[in-house]
């Protein structure tokens, strides 16, 4: 029934032990830059090629700027030529929610974070192998954690990606 559907599509809420949560709006307005707030809370889009991570090639992971939940890895990042960070797949698929987006007179698939409910970007079917997907993500929705800081920042589970 309903509970099984929720479990299958949303995962087990207890698996993160409430580690990743969305702060109240007042706290977000203090924590985030105006662009980060516009992108994550108002479904905005930052300019291509003029954003923090579009050409970053360092090893590490990308987490939600709002909740800290792990979203993407440099191991799945590729140069798409679009001017935004692009990934072939999420690092933790359970932390990604896909929604139908018909705002621009076309149907796209919006990508949001599960726990922070942040607008991240969109996913398209024009990516490279092995997935054929291109997760086109706003830098303003992300915080990059370099490989050497993963343990210090509490993400040591992901160190194995870079061995």
Coordinates of C-alpha atoms in Angstrom, one line a residue, residues 71-148:
X71 CA 24.7 14.5 -3.9
X72 CA 27.4 14.1 -6.5
X73 CA 31.1 13.1 -6.9
X74 CA 33.9 14.3 -9.0
X75 CA 34.3 10.7 -10.2
X76 CA 31.0 11.2 -12.2
X77 CA 31.7 14.7 -13.4
X78 CA 32.3 15.5 -17.0
X79 CA 32.8 18.5 -19.3
X80 CA 29.5 19.0 -21.0
X81 CA 30.2 22.3 -22.7
X82 CA 27.1 23.8 -21.1
X83 CA 28.8 26.0 -18.5
X84 CA 27.3 24.2 -15.5
X85 CA 28.7 21.3 -13.5
X86 CA 27.5 18.1 -15.2
X87 CA 27.4 14.6 -13.8
X88 CA 26.5 11.2 -15.2
X89 CA 24.8 10.0 -12.0
X90 CA 24.2 11.0 -8.4
X91 CA 26.5 9.9 -5.7
X92 CA 23.6 8.8 -3.4
X93 CA 20.6 8.3 -5.6
X94 CA 18.3 8.2 -2.5
X95 CA 19.2 11.9 -1.9
X96 CA 17.8 13.0 -5.3
X97 CA 14.1 13.7 -6.1
X98 CA 13.0 14.1 -9.7
X99 CA 10.0 16.2 -10.7
X100 CA 8.3 17.0 -13.9
X101 CA 9.0 20.7 -14.9
X102 CA 6.9 22.4 -17.6
X103 CA 7.9 26.0 -16.8
X104 CA 9.7 26.8 -20.1
X105 CA 7.1 25.6 -22.6
X106 CA 8.8 22.2 -22.7
X107 CA 8.9 19.3 -20.4
X108 CA 12.1 18.8 -18.4
X109 CA 13.0 16.7 -15.4
X110 CA 13.9 18.9 -12.4
X111 CA 16.3 17.5 -9.8
X112 CA 15.9 18.4 -6.1
X113 CA 17.6 17.3 -3.0
X114 CA 15.5 15.0 -0.8
X115 CA 16.2 16.3 2.7
X116 CA 16.9 20.0 1.8
X117 CA 14.2 20.2 -0.9
X118 CA 16.7 22.4 -2.8
X119 CA 16.3 23.0 -6.5
X120 CA 19.5 21.6 -7.9
X121 CA 19.0 21.7 -11.7
X122 CA 17.7 19.3 -14.3
X123 CA 18.6 15.9 -15.8
X124 CA 18.7 15.3 -19.5
X125 CA 19.1 12.1 -21.7
X126 CA 22.1 13.5 -23.7
X127 CA 25.0 12.5 -21.4
X128 CA 27.9 10.1 -22.0
X129 CA 28.1 6.4 -21.3
X130 CA 27.6 4.5 -19.1
X131 CA 24.3 6.2 -18.1
X132 CA 23.5 8.4 -21.0
X133 CA 22.4 11.0 -18.5
X134 CA 23.5 14.6 -17.9
X135 CA 22.7 16.0 -14.4
X136 CA 23.1 19.7 -15.1
X137 CA 23.4 21.3 -11.7
X138 CA 23.7 24.8 -10.4
X139 CA 27.0 25.5 -8.6
X140 CA 25.0 27.8 -6.2
X141 CA 23.1 24.7 -4.9
X142 CA 26.3 22.9 -4.1
X143 CA 29.2 22.9 -1.6
X144 CA 32.4 21.1 -2.8
X145 CA 34.3 19.1 -0.2
X146 CA 37.8 18.2 -1.5
X147 CA 39.0 14.6 -1.0
X148 CA 41.5 15.6 1.7

